[in-house]
mmCIF file of C-alpha atoms in Angstrom:
data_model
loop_
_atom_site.group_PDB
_atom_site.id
_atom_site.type_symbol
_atom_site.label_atom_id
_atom_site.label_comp_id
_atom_site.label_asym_id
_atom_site.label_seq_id
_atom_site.Cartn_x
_atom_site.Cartn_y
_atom_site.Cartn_z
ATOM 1 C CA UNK W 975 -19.038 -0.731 4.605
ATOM 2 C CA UNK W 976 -17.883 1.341 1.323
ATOM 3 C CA UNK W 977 -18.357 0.295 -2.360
ATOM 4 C CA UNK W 978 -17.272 -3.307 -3.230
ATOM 5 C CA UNK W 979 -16.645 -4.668 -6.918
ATOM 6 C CA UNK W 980 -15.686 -7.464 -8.113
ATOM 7 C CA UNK W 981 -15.148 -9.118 -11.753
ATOM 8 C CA UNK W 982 -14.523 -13.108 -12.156
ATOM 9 C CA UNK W 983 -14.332 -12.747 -15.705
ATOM 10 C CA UNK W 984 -10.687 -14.573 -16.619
ATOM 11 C CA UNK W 985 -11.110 -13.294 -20.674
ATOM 12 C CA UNK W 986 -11.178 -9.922 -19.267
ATOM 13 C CA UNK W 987 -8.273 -9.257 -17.419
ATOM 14 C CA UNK W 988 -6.295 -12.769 -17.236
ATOM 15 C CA UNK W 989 -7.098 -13.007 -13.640
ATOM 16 C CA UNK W 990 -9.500 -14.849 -11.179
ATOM 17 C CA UNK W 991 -11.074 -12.139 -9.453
ATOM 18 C CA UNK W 992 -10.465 -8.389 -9.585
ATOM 19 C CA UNK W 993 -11.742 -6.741 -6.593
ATOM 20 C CA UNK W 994 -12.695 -2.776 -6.598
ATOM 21 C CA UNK W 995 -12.916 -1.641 -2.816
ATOM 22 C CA UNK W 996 -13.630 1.754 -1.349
ATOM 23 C CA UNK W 997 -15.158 3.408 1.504
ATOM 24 C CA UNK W 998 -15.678 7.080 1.128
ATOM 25 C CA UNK W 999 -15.657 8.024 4.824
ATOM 26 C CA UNK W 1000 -11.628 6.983 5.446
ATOM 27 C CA UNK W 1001 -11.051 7.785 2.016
ATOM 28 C CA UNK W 1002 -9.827 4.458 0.733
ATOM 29 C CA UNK W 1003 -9.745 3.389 -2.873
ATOM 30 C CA UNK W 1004 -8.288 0.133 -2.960
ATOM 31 C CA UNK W 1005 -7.754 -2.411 -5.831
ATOM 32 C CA UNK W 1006 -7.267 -6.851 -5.089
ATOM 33 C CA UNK W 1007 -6.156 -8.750 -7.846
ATOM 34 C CA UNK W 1008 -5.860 -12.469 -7.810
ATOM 35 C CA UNK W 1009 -3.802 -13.560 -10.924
ATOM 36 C CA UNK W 1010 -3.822 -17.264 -9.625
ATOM 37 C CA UNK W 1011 -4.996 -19.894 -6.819
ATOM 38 C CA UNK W 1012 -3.571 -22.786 -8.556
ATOM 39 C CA UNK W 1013 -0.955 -23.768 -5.692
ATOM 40 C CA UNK W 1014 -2.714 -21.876 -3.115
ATOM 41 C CA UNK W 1015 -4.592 -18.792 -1.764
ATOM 42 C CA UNK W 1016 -3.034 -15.633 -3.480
ATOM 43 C CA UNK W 1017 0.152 -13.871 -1.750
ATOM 44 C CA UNK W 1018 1.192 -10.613 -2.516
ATOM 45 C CA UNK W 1019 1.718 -7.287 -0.659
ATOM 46 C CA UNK W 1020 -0.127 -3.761 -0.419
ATOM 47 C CA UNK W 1021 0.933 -1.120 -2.084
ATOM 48 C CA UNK W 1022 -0.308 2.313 -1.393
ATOM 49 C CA UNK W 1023 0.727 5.032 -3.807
ATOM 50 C CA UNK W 1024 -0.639 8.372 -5.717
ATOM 51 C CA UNK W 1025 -1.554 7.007 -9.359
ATOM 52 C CA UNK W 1026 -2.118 9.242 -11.170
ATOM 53 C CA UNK W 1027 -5.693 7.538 -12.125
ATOM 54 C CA UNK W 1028 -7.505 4.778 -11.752
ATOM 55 C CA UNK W 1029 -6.352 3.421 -14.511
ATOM 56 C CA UNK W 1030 -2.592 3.333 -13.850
ATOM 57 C CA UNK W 1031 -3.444 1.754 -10.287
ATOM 58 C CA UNK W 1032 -5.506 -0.767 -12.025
ATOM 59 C CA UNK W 1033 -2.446 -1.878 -14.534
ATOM 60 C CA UNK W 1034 -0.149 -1.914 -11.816
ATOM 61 C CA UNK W 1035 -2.335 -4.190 -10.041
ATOM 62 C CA UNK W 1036 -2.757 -6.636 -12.694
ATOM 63 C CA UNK W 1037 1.432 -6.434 -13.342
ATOM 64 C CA UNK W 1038 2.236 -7.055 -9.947
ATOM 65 C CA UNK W 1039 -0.181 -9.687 -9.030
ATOM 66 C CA UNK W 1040 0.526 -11.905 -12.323
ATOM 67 C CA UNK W 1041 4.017 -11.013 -11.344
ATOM 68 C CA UNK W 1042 3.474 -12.358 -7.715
ATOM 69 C CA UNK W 1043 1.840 -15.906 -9.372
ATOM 70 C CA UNK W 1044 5.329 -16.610 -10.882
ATOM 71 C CA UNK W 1045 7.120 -15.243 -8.351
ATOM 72 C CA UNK W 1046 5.954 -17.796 -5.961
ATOM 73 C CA UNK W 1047 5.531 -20.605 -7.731
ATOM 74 C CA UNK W 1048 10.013 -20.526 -8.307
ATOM 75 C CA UNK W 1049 10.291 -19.830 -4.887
ATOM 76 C CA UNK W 1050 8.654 -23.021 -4.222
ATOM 77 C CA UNK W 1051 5.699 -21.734 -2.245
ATOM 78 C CA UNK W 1052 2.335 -23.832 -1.826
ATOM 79 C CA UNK W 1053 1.133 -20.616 -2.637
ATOM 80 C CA UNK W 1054 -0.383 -17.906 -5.640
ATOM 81 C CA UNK W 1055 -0.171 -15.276 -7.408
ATOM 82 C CA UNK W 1056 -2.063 -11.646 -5.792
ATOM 83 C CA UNK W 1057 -1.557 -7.713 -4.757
ATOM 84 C CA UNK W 1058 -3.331 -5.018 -3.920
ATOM 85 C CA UNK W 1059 -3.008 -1.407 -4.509
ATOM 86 C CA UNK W 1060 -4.434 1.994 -2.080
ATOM 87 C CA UNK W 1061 -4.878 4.773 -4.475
ATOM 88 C CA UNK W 1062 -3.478 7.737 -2.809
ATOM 89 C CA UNK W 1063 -1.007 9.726 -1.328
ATOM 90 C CA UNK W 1064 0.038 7.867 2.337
ATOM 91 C CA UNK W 1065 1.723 10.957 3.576
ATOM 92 C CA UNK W 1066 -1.959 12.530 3.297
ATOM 93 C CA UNK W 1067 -4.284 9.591 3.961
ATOM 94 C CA UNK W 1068 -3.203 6.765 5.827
ATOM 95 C CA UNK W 1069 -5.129 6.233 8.659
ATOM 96 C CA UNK W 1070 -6.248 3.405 11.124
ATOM 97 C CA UNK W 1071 -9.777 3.518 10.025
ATOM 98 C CA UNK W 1072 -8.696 3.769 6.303
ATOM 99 C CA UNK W 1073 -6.206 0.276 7.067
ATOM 100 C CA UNK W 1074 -8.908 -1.356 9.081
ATOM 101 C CA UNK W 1075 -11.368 -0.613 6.420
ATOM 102 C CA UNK W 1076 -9.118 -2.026 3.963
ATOM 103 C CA UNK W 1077 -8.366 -5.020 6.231
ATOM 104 C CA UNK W 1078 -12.104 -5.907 6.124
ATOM 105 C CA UNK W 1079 -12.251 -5.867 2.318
ATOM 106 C CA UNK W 1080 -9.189 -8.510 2.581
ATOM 107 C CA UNK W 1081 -11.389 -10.583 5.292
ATOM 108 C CA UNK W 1082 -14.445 -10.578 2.601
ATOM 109 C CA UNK W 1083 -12.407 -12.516 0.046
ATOM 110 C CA UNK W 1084 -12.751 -15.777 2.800
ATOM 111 C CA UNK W 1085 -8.672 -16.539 2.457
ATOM 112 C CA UNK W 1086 -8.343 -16.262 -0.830
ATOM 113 C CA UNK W 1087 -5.877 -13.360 -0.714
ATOM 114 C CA UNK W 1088 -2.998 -13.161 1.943
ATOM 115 C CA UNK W 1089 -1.393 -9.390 1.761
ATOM 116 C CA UNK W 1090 1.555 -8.238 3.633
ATOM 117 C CA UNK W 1091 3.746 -5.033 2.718
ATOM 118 C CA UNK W 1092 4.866 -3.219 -0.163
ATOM 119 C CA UNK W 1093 6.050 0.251 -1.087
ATOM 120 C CA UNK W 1094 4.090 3.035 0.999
ATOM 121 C CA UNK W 1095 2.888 0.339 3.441
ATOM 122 C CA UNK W 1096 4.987 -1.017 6.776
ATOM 123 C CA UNK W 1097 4.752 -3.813 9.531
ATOM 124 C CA UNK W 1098 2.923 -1.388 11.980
ATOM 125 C CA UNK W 1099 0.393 -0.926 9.254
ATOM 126 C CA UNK W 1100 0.037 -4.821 8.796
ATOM 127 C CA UNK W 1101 -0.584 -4.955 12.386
ATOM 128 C CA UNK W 1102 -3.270 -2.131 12.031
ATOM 129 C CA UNK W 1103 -4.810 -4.412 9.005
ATOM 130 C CA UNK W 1104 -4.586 -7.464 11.150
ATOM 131 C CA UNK W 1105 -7.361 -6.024 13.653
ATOM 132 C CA UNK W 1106 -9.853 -6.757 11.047
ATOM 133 C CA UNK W 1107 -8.774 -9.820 9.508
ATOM 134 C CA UNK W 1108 -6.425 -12.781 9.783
ATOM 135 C CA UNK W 1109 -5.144 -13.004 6.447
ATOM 136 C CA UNK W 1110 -1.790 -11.119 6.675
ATOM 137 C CA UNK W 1111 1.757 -11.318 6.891
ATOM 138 C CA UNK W 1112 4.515 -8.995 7.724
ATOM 139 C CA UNK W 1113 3.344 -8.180 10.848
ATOM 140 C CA UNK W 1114 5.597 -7.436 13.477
ATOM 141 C CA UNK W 1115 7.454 -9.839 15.386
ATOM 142 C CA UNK W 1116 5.611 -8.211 18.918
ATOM 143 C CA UNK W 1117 2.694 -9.974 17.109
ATOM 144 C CA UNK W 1118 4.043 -13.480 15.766
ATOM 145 C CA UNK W 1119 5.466 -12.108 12.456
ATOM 146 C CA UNK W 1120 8.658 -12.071 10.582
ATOM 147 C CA UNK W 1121 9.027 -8.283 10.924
ATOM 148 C CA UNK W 1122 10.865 -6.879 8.013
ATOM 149 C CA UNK W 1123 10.752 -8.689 4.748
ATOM 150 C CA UNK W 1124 13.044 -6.450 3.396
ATOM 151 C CA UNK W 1125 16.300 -8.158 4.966
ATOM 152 C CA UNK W 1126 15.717 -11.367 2.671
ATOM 153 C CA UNK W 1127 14.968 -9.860 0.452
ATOM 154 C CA UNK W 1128 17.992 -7.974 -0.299
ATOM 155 C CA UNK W 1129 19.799 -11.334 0.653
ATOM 156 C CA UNK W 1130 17.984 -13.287 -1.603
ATOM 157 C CA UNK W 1131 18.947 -10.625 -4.196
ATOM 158 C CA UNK W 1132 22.316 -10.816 -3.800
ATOM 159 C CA UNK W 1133 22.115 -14.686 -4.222
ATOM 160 C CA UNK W 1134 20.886 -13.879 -7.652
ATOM 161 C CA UNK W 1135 22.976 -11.596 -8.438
ATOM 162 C CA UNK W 1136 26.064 -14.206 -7.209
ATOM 163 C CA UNK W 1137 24.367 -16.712 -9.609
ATOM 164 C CA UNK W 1138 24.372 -13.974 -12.464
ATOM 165 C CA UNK W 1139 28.079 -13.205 -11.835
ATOM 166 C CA UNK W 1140 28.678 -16.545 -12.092
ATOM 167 C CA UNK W 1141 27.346 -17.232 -15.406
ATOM 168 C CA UNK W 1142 29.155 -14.206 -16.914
ATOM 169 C CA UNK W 1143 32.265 -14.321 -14.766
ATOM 170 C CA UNK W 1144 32.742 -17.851 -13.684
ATOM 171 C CA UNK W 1145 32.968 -17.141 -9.986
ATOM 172 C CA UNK W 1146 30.094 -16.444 -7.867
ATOM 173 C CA UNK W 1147 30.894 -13.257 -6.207
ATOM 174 C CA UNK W 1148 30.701 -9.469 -6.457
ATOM 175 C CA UNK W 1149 34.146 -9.143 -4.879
ATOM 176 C CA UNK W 1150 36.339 -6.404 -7.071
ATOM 177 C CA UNK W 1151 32.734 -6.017 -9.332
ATOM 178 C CA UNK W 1152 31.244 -2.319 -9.532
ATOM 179 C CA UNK W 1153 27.919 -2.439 -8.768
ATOM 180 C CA UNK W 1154 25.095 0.153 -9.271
ATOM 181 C CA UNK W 1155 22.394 0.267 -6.694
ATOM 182 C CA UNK W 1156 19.200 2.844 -8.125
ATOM 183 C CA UNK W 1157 17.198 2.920 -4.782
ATOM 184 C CA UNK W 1158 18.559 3.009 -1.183
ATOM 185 C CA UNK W 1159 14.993 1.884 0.675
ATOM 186 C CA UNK W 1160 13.762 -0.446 2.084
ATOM 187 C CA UNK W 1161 15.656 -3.243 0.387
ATOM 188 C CA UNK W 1162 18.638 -1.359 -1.718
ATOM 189 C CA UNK W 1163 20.285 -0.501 1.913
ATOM 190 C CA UNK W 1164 20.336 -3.875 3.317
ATOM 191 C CA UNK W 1165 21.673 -4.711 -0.330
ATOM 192 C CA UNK W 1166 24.552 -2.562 -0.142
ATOM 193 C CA UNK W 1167 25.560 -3.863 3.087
ATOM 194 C CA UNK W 1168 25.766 -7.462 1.726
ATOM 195 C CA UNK W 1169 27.662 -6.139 -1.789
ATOM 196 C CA UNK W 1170 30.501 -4.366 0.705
ATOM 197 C CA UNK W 1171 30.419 -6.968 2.693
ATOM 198 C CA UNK W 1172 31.258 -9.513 -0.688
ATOM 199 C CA UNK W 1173 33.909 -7.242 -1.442
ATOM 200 C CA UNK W 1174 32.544 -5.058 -3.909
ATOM 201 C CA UNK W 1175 32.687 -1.448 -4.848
ATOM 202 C CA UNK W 1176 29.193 0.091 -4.737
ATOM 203 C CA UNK W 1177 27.949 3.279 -6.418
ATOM 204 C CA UNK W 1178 24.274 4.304 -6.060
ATOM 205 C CA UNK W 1179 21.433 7.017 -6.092
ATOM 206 C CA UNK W 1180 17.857 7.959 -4.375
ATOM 207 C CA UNK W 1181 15.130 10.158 -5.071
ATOM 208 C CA UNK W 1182 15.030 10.996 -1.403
ATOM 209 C CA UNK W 1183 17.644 12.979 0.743
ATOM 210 C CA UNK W 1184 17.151 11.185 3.774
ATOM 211 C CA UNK W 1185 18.247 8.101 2.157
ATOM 212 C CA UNK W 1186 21.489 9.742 0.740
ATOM 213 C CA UNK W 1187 22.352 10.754 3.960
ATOM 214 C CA UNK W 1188 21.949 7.370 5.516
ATOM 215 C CA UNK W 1189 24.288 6.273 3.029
ATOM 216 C CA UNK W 1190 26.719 9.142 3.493
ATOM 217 C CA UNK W 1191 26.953 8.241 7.161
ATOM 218 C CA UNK W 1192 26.476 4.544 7.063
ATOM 219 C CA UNK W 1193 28.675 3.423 4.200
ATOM 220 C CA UNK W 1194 30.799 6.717 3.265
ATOM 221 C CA UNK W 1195 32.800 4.290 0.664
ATOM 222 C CA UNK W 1196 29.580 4.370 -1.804
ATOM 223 C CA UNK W 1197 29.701 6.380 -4.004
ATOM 224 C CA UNK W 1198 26.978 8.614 -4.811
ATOM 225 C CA UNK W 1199 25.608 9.840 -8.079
ATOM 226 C CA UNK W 1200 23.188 12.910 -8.970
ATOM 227 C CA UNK W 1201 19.968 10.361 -10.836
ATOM 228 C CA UNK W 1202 19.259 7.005 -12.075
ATOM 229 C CA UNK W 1203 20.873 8.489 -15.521
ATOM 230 C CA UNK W 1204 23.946 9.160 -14.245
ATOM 231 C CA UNK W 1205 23.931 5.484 -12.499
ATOM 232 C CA UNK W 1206 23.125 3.846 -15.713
ATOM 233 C CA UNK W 1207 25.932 5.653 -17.692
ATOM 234 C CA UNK W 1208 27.789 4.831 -15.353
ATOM 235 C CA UNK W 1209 31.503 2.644 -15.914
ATOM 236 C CA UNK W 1210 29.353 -0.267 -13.631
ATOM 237 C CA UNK W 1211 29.457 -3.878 -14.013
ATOM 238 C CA UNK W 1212 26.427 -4.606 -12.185
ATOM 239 C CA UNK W 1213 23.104 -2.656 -12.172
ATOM 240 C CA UNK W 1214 20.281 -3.372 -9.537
ATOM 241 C CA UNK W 1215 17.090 -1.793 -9.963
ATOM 242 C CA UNK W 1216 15.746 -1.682 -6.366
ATOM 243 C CA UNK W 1217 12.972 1.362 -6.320
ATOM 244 C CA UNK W 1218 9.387 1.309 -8.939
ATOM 245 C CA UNK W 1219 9.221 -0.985 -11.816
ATOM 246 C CA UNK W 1220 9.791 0.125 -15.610
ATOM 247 C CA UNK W 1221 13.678 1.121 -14.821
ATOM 248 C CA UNK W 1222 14.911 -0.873 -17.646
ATOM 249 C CA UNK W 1223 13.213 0.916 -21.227
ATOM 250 C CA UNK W 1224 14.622 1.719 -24.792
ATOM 251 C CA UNK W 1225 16.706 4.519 -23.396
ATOM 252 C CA UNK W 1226 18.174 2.940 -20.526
ATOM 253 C CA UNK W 1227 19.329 -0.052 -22.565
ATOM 254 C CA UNK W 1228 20.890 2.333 -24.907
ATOM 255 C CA UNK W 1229 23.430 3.762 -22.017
ATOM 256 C CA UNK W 1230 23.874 0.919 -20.179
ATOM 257 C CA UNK W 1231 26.915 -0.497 -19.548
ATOM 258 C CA UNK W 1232 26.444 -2.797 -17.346
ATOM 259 C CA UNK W 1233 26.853 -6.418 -18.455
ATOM 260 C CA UNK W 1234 24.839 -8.288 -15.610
ATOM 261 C CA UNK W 1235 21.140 -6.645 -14.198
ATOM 262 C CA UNK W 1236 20.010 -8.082 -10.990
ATOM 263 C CA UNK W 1237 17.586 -5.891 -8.924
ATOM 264 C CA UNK W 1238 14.644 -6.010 -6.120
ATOM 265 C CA UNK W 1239 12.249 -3.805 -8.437
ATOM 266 C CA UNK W 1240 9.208 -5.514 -9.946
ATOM 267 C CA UNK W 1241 8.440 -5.124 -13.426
ATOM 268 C CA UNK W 1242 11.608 -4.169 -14.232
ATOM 269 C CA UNK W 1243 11.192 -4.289 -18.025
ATOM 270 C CA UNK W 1244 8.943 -1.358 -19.354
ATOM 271 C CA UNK W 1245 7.750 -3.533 -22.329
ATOM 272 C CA UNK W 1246 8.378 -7.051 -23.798
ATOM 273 C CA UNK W 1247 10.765 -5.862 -26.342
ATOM 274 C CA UNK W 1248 13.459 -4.652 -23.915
ATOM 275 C CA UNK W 1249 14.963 -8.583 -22.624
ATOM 276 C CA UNK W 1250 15.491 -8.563 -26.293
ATOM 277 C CA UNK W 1251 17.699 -5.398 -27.012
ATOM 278 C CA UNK W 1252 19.405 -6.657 -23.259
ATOM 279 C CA UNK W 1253 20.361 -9.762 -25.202
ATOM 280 C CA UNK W 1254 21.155 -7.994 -28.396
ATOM 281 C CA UNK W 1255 24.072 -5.849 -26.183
ATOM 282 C CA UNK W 1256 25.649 -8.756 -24.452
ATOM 283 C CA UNK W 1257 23.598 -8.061 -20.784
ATOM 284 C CA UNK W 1258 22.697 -10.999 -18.634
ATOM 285 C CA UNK W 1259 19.612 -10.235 -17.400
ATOM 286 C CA UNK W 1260 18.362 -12.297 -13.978
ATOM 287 C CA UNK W 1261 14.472 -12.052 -14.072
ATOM 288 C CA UNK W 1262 13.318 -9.321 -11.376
ATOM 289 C CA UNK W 1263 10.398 -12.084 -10.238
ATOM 290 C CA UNK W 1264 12.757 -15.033 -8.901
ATOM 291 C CA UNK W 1265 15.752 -13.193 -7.688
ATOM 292 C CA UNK W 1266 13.315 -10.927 -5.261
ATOM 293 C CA UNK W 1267 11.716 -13.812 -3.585
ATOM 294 C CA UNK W 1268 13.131 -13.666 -1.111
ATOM 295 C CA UNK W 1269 10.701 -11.343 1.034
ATOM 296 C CA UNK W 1270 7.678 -13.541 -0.004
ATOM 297 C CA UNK W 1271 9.317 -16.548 1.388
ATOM 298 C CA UNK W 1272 10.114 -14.412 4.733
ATOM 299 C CA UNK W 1273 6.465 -13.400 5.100
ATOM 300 C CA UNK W 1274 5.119 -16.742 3.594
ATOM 301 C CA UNK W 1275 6.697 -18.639 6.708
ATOM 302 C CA UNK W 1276 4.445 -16.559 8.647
ATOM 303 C CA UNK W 1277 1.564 -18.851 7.842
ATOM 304 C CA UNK W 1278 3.138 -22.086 9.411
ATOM 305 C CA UNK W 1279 4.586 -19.907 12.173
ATOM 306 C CA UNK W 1280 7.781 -17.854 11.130
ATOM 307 C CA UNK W 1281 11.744 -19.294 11.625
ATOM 308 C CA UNK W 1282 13.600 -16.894 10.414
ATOM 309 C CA UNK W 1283 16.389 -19.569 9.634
ATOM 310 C CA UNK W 1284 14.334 -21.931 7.888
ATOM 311 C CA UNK W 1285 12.767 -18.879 6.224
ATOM 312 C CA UNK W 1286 16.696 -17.735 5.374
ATOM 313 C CA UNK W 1287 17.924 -20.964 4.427
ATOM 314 C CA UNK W 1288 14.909 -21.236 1.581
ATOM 315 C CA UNK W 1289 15.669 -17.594 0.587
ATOM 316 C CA UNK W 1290 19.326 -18.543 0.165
ATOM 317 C CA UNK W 1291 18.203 -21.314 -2.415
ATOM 318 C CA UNK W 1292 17.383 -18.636 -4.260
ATOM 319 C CA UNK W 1293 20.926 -18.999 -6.009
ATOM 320 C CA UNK W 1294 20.094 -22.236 -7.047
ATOM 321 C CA UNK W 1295 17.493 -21.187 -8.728
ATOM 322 C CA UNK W 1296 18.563 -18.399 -10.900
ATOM 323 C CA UNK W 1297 21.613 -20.580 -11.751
ATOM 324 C CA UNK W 1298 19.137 -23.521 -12.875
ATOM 325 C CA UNK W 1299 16.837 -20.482 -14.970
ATOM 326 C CA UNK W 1300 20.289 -18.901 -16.953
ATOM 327 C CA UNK W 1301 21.376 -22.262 -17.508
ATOM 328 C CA UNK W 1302 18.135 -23.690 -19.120
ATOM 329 C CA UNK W 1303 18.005 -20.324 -21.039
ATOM 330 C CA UNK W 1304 21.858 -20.546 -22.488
ATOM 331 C CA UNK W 1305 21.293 -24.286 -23.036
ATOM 332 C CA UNK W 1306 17.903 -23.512 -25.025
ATOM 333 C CA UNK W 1307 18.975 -20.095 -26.927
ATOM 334 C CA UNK W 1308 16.072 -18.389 -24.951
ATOM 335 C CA UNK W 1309 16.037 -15.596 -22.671
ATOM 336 C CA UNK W 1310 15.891 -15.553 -18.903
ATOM 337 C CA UNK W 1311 12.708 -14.280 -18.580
ATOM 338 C CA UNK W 1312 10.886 -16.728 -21.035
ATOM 339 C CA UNK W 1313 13.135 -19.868 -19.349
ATOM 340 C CA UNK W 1314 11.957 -18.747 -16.058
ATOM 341 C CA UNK W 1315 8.145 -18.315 -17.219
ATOM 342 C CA UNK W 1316 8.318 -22.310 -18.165
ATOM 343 C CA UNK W 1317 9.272 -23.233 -14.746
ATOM 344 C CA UNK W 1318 6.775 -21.570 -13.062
ATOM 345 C CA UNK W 1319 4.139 -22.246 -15.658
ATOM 346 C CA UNK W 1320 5.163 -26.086 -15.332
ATOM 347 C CA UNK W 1321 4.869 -26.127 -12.058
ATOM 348 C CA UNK W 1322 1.589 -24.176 -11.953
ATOM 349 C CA UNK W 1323 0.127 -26.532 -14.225
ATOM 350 C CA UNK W 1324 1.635 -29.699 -12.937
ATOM 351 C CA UNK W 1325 0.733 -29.282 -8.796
ATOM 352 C CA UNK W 1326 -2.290 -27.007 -9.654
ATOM 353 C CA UNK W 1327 -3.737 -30.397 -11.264
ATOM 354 C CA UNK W 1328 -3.576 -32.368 -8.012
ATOM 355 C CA UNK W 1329 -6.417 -30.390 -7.360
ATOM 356 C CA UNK W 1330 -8.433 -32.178 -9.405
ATOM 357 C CA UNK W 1331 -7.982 -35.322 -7.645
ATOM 358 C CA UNK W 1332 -10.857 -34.910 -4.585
ATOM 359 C CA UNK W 1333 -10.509 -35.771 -0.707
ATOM 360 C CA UNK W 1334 -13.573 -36.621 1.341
#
């Protein structure tokens, strides 16, 4: 097997265990981080993208898998906090020995880390990882899985985003609301579907062609913009992030004029700072982390052996949720984010110490 790192220093990095994975011969560069096992082994999807270094696939890795830790502890999962990222390009790359490679890496860490997909990875490539090791989800429903975790996703989205309307409008429901979709993959599509389907008017943008035809010949009532700018600037009362994290920065808070921000994207806030300008304008802001849940709860089911219902009906609590979060945070003059940070932490803390009480 290829190179294999691995640092357990928590003062380092603020995680468990950072694994560093490659094997020169399929090309793979891959990076495991495990934020948190406190309610269970780490969850958290693959991503395979082009970084432009190391470096940037490293932070992304520690963002998304402290990201996942939170994530799943509001979605009420017996489960933590990882992700994992393939440096490189998966138009070039991607291969079955590179994915089986990677699979064994996954298989060294002894169940510690479940992964399942993410952007530039798929269900037939979970099924490819699966060959070498049994700790994945998202695999195809040929093989036992959920198939794709982007459909609850997107509805678990839109329950957050029903939530948010409610707190600003009084009524949960998009019906007669604009809404501005930036990203019409794997999730934003099945999100437009339910925001048409509520009764709103949708206008959105993608960076790819093929996806601007789907909507063109799928859904010729959305409207269609040139960029993410012209989205943003846009007369919209509802914007929804759904491609790479980082969408919501200095700038983009400057020209928004949206009033509510519910999305699928991780990481939607480029820096710390920006929940505050959000709040300083008058824009309700439902945290990225617990309103797109719900494809972690679709691929967590796996484990026990996947239901899509049950799986749907735990996805649709995520309305409950983000209702209970903007509450807390009105009610306590805090933001979102930081209200929804104290629920997970609690719980973290509070079922993470069972552990300490030992079973023969």
């Amino acid at each position: 097997m290829g190179v294999f790192a691995s640092t357990d220093d928590p003062d380092a990095t603020g995680h468990e265990q950072v694994v560093f994975c490659q094997d020169k011969q399929t090309g793979l560069k891959a990076i495991i981080g495990i934020y948190s096992t406190a309610l269970g082994p780490a969850l958290g999807g693959t991503r395979f993208y082009p970084y432009a270094s190391e470096e940037a696939a490293l932070a992304d890795v520690l963002d998304l898998s402290r990201g996942m830790a939170y994530k799943n502890a509001l979605a009420g999962l017996d489960l933590g906090g990882g992700k994992a990222v393939i440096w490189g390009d998966p138009e070039q790359i991607k291969s079955e020995a590179l994915l089986r490679a990677y699979g064994r890496f996954v298989q060294s860490l002894g169940g510690r880390y479940y992964t399942a997909c993410d952007v530039g990875t798929y269900v037939p490539d979970m099924d490819v990882i699966a060959r070498e090791t049994r700790y994945v989800t998202g695999r195809s429903v040929e093989h036992g899985g959920a198939g794709d975790s982007s459909i609850l996703t997107a509805w678990g989205v839109f329950q957050g985003m029903r939530a948010a309307a409610e707190q600003v409008w009084g009524v949960p429901t998009l019906h007669g609301r604009r809404v501005g979709v930036a990203g019409l993959g794997k999730v934003g599509k099945y999100l437009v579907g339910h925001l048409l389907d509520d009764g709103a008017e949708v206008v959105a943008t993608d960076v790819n062609p093929r996806a601007l035809e789907w909507a063109r010949t799928t859904h010729p009532q959305v409207t269609l913009v040139d960029d993410t700018s012209a989205l943003v600037a846009a007369d919209i009362d509802v914007y929804a992030p759904c491609a790479l994290g980082g969408a919501l920065n200095d700038d983009t808070v400057a020209v928004l004029r949206a009033k509510v921000i519910a999305g699928a994207a991780n990481n939607q806030l480029a820096h710390p700072g920006v929940e505050k300008l959000l709040a300083d304008r008058g824009i309700l802001y439902a945290p990225d982390y617990v309103v797109n849940a719900g494809g972690v709860i679709q691929v967590a089911d796996e484990i026990e052996g996947f239901d899509f219902e049950r799986a749907k009906l735990r996805a649709t609590g995520i309305y409950d949720t983000t209702r209970e979060i903007l509450r807390l945070a009105e009610a306590d003059g805090i933001p979102p984010a930081v209200a929804a940070d104290r629920l997970a932490e609690r719980r973290m803390a509070e079922v993470g110490r069972l552990r300490t009480i030992h079973l023969r």
